[in-house]
Tab-separated table of C-alpha atoms and ligand atoms in Angstrom:
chain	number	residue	atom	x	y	z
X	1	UNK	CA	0.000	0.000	0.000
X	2	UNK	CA	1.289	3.129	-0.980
X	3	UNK	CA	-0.048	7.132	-0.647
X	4	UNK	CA	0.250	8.711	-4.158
X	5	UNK	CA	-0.533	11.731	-5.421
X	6	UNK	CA	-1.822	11.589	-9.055
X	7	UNK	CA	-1.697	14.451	-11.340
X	8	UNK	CA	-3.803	15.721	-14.488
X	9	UNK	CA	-3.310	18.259	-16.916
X	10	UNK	CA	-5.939	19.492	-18.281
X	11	UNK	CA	-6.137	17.010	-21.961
X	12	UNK	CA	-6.144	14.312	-19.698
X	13	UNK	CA	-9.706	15.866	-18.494
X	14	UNK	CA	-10.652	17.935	-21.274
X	15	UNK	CA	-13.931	16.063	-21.937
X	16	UNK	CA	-16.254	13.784	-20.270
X	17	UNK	CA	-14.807	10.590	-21.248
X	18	UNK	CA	-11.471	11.551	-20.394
X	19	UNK	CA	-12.645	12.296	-16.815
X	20	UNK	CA	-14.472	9.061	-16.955
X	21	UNK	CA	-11.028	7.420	-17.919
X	22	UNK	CA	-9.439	8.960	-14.616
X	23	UNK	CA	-11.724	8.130	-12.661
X	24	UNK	CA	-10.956	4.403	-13.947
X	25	UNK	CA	-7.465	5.052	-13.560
X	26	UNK	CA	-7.551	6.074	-9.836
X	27	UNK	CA	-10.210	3.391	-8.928
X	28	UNK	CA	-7.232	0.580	-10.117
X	29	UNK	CA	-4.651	2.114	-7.514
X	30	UNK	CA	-7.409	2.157	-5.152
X	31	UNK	CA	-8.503	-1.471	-5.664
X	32	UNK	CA	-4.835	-1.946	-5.362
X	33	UNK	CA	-5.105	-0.964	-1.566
X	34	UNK	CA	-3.114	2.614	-2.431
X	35	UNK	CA	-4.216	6.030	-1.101
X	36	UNK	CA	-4.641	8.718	-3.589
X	37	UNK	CA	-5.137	12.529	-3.636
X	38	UNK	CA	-5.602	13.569	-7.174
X	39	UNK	CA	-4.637	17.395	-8.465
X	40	UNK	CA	-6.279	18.784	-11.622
X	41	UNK	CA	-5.750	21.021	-14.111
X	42	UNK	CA	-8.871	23.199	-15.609
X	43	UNK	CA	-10.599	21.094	-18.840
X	44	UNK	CA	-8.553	21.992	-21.843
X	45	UNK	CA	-8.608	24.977	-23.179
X	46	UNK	CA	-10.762	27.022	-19.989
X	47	UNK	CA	-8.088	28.740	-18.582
X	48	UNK	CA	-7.063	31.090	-22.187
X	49	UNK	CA	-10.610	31.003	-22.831
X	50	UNK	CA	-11.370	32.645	-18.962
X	51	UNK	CA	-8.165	35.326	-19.542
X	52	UNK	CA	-9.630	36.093	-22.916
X	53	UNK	CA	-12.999	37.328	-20.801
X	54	UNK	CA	-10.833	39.054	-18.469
X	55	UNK	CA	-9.192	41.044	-21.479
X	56	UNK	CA	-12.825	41.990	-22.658
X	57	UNK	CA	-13.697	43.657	-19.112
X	58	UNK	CA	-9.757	45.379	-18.435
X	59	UNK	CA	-6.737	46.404	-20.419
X	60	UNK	CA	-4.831	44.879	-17.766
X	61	UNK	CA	-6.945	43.451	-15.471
X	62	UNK	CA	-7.007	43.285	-12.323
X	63	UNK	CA	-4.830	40.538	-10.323
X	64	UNK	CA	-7.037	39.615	-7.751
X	65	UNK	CA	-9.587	39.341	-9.653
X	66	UNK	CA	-7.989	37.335	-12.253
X	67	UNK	CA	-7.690	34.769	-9.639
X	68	UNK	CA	-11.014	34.922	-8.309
X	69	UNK	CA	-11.944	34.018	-12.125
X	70	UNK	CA	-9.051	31.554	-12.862
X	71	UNK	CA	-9.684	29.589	-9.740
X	72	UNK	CA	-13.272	28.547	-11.287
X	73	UNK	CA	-11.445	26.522	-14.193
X	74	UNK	CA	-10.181	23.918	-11.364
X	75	UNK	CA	-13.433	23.943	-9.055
X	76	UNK	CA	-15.400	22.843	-11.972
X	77	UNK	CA	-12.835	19.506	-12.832
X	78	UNK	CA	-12.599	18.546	-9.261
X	79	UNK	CA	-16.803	18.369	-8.953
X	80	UNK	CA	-16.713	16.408	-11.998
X	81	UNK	CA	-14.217	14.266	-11.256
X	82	UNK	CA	-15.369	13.498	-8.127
X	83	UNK	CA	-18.549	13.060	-9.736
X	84	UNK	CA	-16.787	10.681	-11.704
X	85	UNK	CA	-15.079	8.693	-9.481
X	86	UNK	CA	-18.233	7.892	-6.965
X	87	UNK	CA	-20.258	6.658	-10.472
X	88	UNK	CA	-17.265	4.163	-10.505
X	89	UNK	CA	-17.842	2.833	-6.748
X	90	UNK	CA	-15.559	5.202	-5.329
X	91	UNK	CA	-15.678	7.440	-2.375
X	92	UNK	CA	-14.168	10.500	-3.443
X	93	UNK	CA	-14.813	14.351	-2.054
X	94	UNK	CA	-13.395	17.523	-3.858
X	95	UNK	CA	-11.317	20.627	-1.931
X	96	UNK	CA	-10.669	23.674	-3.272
X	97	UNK	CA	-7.400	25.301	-2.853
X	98	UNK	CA	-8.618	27.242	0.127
X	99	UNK	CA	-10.067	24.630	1.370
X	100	UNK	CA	-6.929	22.323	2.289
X	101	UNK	CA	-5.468	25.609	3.004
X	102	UNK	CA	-2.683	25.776	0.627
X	103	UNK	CA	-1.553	28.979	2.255
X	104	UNK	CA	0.540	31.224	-0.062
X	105	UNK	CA	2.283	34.621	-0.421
X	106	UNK	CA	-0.206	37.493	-1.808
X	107	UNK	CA	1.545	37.440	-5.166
X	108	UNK	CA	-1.468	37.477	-7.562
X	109	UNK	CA	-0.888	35.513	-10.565
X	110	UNK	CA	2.127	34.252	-9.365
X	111	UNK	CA	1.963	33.278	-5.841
X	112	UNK	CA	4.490	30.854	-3.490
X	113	UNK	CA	3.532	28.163	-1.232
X	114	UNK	CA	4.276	28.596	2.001
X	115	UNK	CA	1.796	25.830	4.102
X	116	UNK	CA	-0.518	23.177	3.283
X	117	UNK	CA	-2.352	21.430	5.975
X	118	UNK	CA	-2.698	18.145	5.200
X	119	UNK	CA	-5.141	17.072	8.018
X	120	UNK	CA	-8.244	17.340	6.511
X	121	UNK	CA	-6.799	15.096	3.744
X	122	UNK	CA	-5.376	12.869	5.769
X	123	UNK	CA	-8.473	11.782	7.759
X	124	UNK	CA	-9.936	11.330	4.112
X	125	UNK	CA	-7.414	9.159	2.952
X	126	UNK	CA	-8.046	6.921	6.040
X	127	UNK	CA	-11.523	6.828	5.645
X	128	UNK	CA	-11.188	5.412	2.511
X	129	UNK	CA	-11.568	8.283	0.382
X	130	UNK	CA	-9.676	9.783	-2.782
X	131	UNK	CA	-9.335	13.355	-2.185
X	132	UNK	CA	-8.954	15.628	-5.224
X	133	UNK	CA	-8.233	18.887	-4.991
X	134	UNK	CA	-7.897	22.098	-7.348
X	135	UNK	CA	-4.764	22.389	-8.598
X	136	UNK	CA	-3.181	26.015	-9.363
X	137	UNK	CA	-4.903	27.981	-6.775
X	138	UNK	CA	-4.185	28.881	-2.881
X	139	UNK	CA	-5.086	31.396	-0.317
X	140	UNK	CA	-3.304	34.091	1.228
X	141	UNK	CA	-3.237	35.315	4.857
X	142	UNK	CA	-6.004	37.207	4.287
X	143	UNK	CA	-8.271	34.880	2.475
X	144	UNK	CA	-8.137	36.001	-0.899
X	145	UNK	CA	-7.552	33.394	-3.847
X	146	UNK	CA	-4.268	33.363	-5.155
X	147	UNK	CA	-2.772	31.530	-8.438
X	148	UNK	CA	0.658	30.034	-8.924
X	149	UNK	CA	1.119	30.617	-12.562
X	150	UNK	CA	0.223	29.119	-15.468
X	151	UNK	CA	1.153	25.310	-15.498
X	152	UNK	CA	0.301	25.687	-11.830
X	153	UNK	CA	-1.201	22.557	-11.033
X	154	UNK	CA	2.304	20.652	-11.377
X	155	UNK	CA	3.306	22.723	-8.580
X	156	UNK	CA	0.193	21.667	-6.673
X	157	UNK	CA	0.980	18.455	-6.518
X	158	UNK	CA	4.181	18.011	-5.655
X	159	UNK	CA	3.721	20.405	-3.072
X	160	UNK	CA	0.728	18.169	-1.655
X	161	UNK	CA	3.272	15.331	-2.239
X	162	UNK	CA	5.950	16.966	-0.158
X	163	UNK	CA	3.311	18.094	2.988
X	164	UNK	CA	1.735	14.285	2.537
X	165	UNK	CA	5.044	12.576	2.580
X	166	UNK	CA	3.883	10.499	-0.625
X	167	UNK	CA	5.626	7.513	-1.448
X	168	UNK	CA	5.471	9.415	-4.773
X	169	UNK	CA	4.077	12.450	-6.769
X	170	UNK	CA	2.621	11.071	-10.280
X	171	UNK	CA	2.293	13.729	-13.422
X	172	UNK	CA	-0.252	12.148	-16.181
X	173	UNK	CA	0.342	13.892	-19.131
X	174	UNK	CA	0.051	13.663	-22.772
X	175	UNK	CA	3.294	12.204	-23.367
X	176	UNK	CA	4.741	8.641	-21.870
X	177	UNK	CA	7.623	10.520	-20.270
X	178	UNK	CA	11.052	12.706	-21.049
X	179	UNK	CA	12.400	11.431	-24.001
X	180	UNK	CA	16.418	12.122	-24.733
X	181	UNK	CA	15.411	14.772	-27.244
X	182	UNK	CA	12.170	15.969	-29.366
X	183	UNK	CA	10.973	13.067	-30.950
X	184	UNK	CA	9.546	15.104	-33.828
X	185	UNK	CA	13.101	16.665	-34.444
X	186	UNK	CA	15.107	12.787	-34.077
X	187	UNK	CA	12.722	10.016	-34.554
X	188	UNK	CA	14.961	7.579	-32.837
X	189	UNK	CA	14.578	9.935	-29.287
X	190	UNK	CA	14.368	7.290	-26.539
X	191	UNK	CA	11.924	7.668	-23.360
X	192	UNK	CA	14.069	7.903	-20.389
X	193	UNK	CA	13.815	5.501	-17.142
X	194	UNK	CA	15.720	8.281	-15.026
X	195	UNK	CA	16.407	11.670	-15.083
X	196	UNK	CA	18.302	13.556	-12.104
X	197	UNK	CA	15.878	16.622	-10.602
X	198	UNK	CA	19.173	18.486	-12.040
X	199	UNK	CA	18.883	17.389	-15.539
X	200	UNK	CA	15.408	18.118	-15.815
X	201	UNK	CA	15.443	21.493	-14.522
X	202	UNK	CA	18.156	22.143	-17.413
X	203	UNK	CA	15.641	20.296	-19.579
X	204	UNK	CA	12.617	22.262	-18.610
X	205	UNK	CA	14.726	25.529	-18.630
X	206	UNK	CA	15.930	24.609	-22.431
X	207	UNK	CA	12.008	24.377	-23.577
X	208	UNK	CA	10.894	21.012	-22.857
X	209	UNK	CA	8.420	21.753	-21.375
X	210	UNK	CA	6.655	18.658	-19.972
X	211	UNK	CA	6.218	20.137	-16.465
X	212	UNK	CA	6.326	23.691	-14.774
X	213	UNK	CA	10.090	24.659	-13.657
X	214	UNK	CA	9.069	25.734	-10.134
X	215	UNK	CA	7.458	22.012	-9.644
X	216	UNK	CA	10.814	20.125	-10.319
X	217	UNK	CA	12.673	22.686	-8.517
X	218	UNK	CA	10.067	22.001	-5.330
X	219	UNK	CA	10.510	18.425	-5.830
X	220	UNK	CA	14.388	18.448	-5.808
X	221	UNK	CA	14.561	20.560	-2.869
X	222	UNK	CA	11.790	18.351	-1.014
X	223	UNK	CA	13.117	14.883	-1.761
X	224	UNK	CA	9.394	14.395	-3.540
X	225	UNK	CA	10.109	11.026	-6.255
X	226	UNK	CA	8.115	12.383	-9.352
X	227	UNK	CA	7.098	10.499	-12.323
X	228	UNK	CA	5.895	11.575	-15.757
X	229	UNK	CA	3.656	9.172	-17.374
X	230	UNK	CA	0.897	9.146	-20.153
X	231	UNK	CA	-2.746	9.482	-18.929
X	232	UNK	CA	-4.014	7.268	-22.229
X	233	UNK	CA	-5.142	4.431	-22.283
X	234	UNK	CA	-3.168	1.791	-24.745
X	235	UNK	CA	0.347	4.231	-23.467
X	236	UNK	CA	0.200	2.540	-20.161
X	237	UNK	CA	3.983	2.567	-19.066
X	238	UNK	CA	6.657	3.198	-16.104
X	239	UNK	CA	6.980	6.651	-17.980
X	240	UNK	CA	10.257	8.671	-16.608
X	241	UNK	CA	11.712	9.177	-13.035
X	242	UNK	CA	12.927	12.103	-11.880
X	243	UNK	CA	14.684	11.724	-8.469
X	244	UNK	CA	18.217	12.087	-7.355
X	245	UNK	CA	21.500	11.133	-8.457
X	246	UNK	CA	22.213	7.463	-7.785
X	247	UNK	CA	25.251	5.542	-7.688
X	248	UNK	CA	25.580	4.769	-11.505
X	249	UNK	CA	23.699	7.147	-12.653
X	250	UNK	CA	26.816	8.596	-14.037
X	251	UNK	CA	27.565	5.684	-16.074
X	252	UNK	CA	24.911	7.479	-18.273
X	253	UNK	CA	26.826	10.433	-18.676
X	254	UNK	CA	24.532	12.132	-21.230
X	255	UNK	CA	20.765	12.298	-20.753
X	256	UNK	CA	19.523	14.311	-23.663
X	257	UNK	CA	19.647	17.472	-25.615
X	258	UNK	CA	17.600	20.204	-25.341
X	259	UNK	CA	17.508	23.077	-27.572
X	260	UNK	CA	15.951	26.938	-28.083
X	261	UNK	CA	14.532	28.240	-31.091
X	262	UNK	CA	13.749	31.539	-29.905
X	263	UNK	CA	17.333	32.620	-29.322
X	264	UNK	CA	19.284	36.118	-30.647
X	265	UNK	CA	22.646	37.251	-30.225
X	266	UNK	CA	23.914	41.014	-30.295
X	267	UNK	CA	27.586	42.022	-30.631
X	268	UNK	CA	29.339	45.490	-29.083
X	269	UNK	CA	32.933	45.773	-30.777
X	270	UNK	CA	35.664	48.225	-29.940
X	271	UNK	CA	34.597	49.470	-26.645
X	272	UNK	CA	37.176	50.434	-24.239
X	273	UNK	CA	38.617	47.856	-21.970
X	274	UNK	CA	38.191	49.650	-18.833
X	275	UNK	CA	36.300	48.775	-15.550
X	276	UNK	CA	32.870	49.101	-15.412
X	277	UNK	CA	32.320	48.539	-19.224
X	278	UNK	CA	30.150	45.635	-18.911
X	279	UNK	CA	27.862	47.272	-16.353
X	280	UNK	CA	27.862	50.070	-19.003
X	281	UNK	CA	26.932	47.608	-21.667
X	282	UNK	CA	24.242	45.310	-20.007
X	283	UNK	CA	23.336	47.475	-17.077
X	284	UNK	CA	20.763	49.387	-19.496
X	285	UNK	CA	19.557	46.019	-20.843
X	286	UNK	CA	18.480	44.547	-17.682
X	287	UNK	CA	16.908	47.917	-16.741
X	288	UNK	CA	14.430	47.438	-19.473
X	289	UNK	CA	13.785	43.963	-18.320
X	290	UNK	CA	15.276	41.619	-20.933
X	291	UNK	CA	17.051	38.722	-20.160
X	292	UNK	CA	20.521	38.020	-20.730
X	293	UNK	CA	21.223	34.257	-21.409
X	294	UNK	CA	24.791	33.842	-22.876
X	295	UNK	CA	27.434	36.387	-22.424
X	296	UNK	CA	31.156	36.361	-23.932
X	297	UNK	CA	33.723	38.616	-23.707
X	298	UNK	CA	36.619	39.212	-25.996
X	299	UNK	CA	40.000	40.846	-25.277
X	300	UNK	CA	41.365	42.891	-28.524
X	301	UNK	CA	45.111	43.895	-29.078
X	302	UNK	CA	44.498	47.440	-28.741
X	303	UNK	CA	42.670	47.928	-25.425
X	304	UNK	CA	39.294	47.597	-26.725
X	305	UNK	CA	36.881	44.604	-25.993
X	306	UNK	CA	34.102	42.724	-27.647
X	307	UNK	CA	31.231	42.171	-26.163
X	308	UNK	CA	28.403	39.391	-27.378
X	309	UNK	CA	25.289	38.231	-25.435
X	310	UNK	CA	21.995	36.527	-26.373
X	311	UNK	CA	18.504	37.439	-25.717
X	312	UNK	CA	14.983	35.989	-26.230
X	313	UNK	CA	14.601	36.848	-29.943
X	314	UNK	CA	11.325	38.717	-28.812
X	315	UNK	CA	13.267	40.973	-26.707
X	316	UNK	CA	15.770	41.434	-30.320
X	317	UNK	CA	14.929	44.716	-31.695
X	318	UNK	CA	14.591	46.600	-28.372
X	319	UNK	CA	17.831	45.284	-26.984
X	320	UNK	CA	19.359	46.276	-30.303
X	321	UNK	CA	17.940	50.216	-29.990
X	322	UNK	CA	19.243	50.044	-26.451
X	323	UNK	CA	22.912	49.294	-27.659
X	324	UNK	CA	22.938	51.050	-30.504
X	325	UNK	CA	22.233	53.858	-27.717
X	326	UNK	CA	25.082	52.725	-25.165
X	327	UNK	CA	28.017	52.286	-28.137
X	328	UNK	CA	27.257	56.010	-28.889
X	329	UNK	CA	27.889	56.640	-25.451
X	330	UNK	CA	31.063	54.667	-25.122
X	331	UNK	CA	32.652	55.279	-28.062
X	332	UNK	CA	31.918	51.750	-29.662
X	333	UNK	CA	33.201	50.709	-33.142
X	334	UNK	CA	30.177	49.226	-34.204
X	335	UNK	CA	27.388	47.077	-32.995
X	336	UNK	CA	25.548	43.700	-34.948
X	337	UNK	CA	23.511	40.855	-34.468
X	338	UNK	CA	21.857	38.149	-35.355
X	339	UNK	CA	18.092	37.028	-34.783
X	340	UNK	CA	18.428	33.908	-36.711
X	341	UNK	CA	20.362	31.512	-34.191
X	342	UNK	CA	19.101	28.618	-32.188
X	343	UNK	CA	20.836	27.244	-29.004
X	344	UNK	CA	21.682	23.264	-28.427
X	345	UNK	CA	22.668	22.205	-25.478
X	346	UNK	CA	23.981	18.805	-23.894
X	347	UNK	CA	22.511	17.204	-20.931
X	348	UNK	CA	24.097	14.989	-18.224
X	349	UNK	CA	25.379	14.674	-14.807
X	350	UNK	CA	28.184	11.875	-16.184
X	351	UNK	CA	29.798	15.469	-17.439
X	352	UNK	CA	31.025	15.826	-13.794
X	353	UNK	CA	33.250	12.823	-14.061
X	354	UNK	CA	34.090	12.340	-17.396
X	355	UNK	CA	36.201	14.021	-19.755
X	356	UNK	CA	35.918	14.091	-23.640
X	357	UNK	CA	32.644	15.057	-23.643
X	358	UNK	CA	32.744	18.524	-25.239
X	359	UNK	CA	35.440	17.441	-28.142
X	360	UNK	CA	32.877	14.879	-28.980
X	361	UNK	CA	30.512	17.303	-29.153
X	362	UNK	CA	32.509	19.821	-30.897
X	363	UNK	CA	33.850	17.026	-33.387
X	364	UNK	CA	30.137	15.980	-34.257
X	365	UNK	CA	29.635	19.653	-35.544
X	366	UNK	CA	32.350	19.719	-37.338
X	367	UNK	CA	31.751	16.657	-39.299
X	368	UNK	CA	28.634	18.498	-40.724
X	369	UNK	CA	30.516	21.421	-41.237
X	370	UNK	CA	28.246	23.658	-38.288
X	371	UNK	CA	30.274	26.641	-37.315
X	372	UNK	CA	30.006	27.187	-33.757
X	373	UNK	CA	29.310	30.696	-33.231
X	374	UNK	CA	29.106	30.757	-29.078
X	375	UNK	CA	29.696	28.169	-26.290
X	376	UNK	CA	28.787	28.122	-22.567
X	377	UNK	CA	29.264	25.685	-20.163
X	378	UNK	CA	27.969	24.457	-16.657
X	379	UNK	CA	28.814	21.620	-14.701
X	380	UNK	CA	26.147	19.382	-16.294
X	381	UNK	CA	25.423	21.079	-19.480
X	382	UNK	CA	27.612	22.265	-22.511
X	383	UNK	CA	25.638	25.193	-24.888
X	384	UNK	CA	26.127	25.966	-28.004
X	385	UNK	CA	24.944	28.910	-30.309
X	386	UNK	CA	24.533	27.972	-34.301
X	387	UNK	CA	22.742	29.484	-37.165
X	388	UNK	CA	18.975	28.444	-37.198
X	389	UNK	CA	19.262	26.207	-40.468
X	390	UNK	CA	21.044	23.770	-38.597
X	391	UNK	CA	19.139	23.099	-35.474
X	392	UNK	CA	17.790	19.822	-36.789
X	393	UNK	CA	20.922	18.705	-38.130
X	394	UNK	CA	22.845	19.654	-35.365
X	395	UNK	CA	20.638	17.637	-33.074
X	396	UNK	CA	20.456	14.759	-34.953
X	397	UNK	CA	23.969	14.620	-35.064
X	398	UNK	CA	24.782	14.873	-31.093
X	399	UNK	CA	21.805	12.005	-30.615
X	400	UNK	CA	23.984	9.617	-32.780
X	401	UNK	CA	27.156	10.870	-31.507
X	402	UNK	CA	26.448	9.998	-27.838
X	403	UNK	CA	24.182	6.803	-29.059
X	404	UNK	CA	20.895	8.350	-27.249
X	405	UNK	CA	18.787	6.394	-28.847
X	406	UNK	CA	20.504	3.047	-27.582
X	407	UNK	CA	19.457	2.371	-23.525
X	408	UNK	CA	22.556	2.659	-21.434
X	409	UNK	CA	23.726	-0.495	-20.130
X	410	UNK	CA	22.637	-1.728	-17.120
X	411	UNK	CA	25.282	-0.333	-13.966
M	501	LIG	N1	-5.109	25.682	-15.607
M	501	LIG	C1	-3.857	26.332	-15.379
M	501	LIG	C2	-3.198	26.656	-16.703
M	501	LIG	O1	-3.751	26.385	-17.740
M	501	LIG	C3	-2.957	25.555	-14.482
M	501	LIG	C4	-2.466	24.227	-15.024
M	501	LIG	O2	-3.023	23.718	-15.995
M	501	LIG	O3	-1.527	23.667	-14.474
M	501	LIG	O4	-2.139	27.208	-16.721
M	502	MG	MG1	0.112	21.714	-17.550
């Protein structure tokens, strides 16, 4: 017997017979003698459709209202569901976010967890009951409905996960698990066992974006075992653990390869090489709210420095006007860039302890003649920054060259 919290987005409910098939899904773990609470996402679709009404009524509407509205997406699966689940045979009784307290900072929109109490759930779960509650929504000190973010729900659950102690946190999705890249980019992309809590926040932070960032981040720092697996029936499967590193885990060295479309890169040459020039240079940037991913710095002969960074390509043309602004300022030779460049970057904790990895990398570009035009590095990831007509080859070509689509041999 194990306590479980299950997890569905909102295609896995986004019509009657899908809730119907949940409901079937749950009553097997609890025929099975398991406990489950089940988090939901809104039905498909609900949540853009209720911030399109919002738009109608404000400009910018109002936070706290937005949450007030939001909130209803969830309320109205849970009912169902629960609906659902006692047509089935099984008791079953629906909370809101407010009511299993999920306590939370009074950042509308984007609000923290700070408190669950599970003991209303608890004495559920021991009477036999599945408890589902809303996912995405919470309640701040002073009673007023709060919302984590969109892709919210994930969040929900592991954070129920973490206050219930769960054996494990379950996230049914449309997909069977994390695969080692985009299967519609390399065919041969292999569904992983394992992932590290590590890995997959490089993953999800690259644009896979099978759960919400702040979800695995929770997880990792709570210990809470989560598992991505498909909610179809006929894609039944262990789907993909994401948990800590594990002796052998390194044998694996690479999990996968994740990759950005939306990348741009803008270039400051000839600016003084004095202190203070890259405050000068990015300072203004930040200012004005765009991010900085990649930054490089290059030392000329003359006492001038080069300066290249990369940006979300929406962000391209104002960070462009901004420099354009600063080189005047500074004296700059010139400034360029470059809104047609994509980012690939390798995945895997077995960088820490083995070397050779990035000339393999580096030599699989080369063989298809990819010019390199940036490179970063962390401790578990290696970056690189090509021209956009080579994402797909470039990909393809790191899959075979670290044989990702063969299963690592067993430690
Ligand atoms: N319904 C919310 C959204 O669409 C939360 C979630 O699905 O996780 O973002
Ligand atoms: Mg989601």
């Amino acid at each position: 017997m194990a306590l479980i919290v299950h997890k569905y987005g909102g295609t896995s409910v986004g019509a009657v017979d899908r809730i119907q098939n949940v409901a079937r899904k749950v009553k097997g773990f609890v025929d099975n003698g398991d406990q489950v609470v089940v988090v939901v996402s809104a039905m498909s679709g609900e949540t853009n459709r209720l911030v399109a009404l919002a738009g109608a009524m404000q400009e910018k509407p109002d936070a706290r209202e937005m949450d007030v509205l939001l909130s209803t997406g969830e309320q109205v699966t849970i009912a169902l569901l629960s609906m659902a689940l006692k047509a089935t045979g099984c008791d079953a009784r629906s909370y809101t976010g407010t009511q299993v307290h999920i306590l939370t900072d009074s950042a509308h929109n984007k609000a923290r967890i700070l408190d669950i109490d599970e003991k209303k759930m608890r004495a559920d779960l021991e009477a036999g009951r599945v408890v589902v509650v809303a996912g995405f929504q919470g309640v701040d000190e002073h009673g007023n409905i709060t919302t984590l973010g969109r892709g919210g729900s994930d969040t929900t659950a592991v954070a129920l996960a973490a206050a219930l102690k769960a054996d494990e946190c379950q996230i049914y999705t449309d997909v069977d698990g994390v695969y080692t890249t985009d299967p519609r980019v390399v065919p041969e992309a292999r569904r992983l066992d394992r992932i590290t809590f590590e890995e997959m926040l490089e993953m999800a932070s690259l644009g896979s974006k099978v759960l919400q960032i702040r979800s695995v981040e929770f997880a990792g720092k709570y210990n809470v075992p989560l598992r991505v697996l498909s909610s179809f029936e006929g894609k039944e499967g262990p789907g993909t653990l994401i948990t800590y590193e594990e002796d052998g885990m390194e044998d694996a060295r690479i999990s996968g390869i994740a990759f950005n479309r939306d990348e741009a890169k803008l270039t400051i040459q000839g600016v003084p090489d004095q202190p203070g020039v890259a405050y000068r240079i990015l300072g203004p940037i930040g200012e004005a709210n765009i991010e900085i991913d990649m930054i490089v710095q290059n030392v000329a002969s003359d006492d001038t420095t080069d300066f290249t960074f990369t940006v979300h390509r929406n962000d391209y043309d104002k960070a462009l006007a901004i420099l354009q602004k600063t080189a005047q300022e500074l004296g700059a030779r010139e400034v360029n860039g470059d809104d047609r460049i994509v980012k690939i970057s390798l995945v895997g904790v077995g960088m820490r302890s083995h070397a050779g990895i990035a000339s393999t990398m580096f030599e699989a570009l080369a063989k298809e003649a990819i010019n390199i035009r940036m490179i970063s590095t962390s401790e578990i990831k290696i970056s690189v920054v090509v021209d956009e007509k080579y994402l797909e080859l470039g990909v393809r070509a790191l899959h075979s060259a670290f044989n990702l689509e063969e299963a690592p041999a067993a430690p």
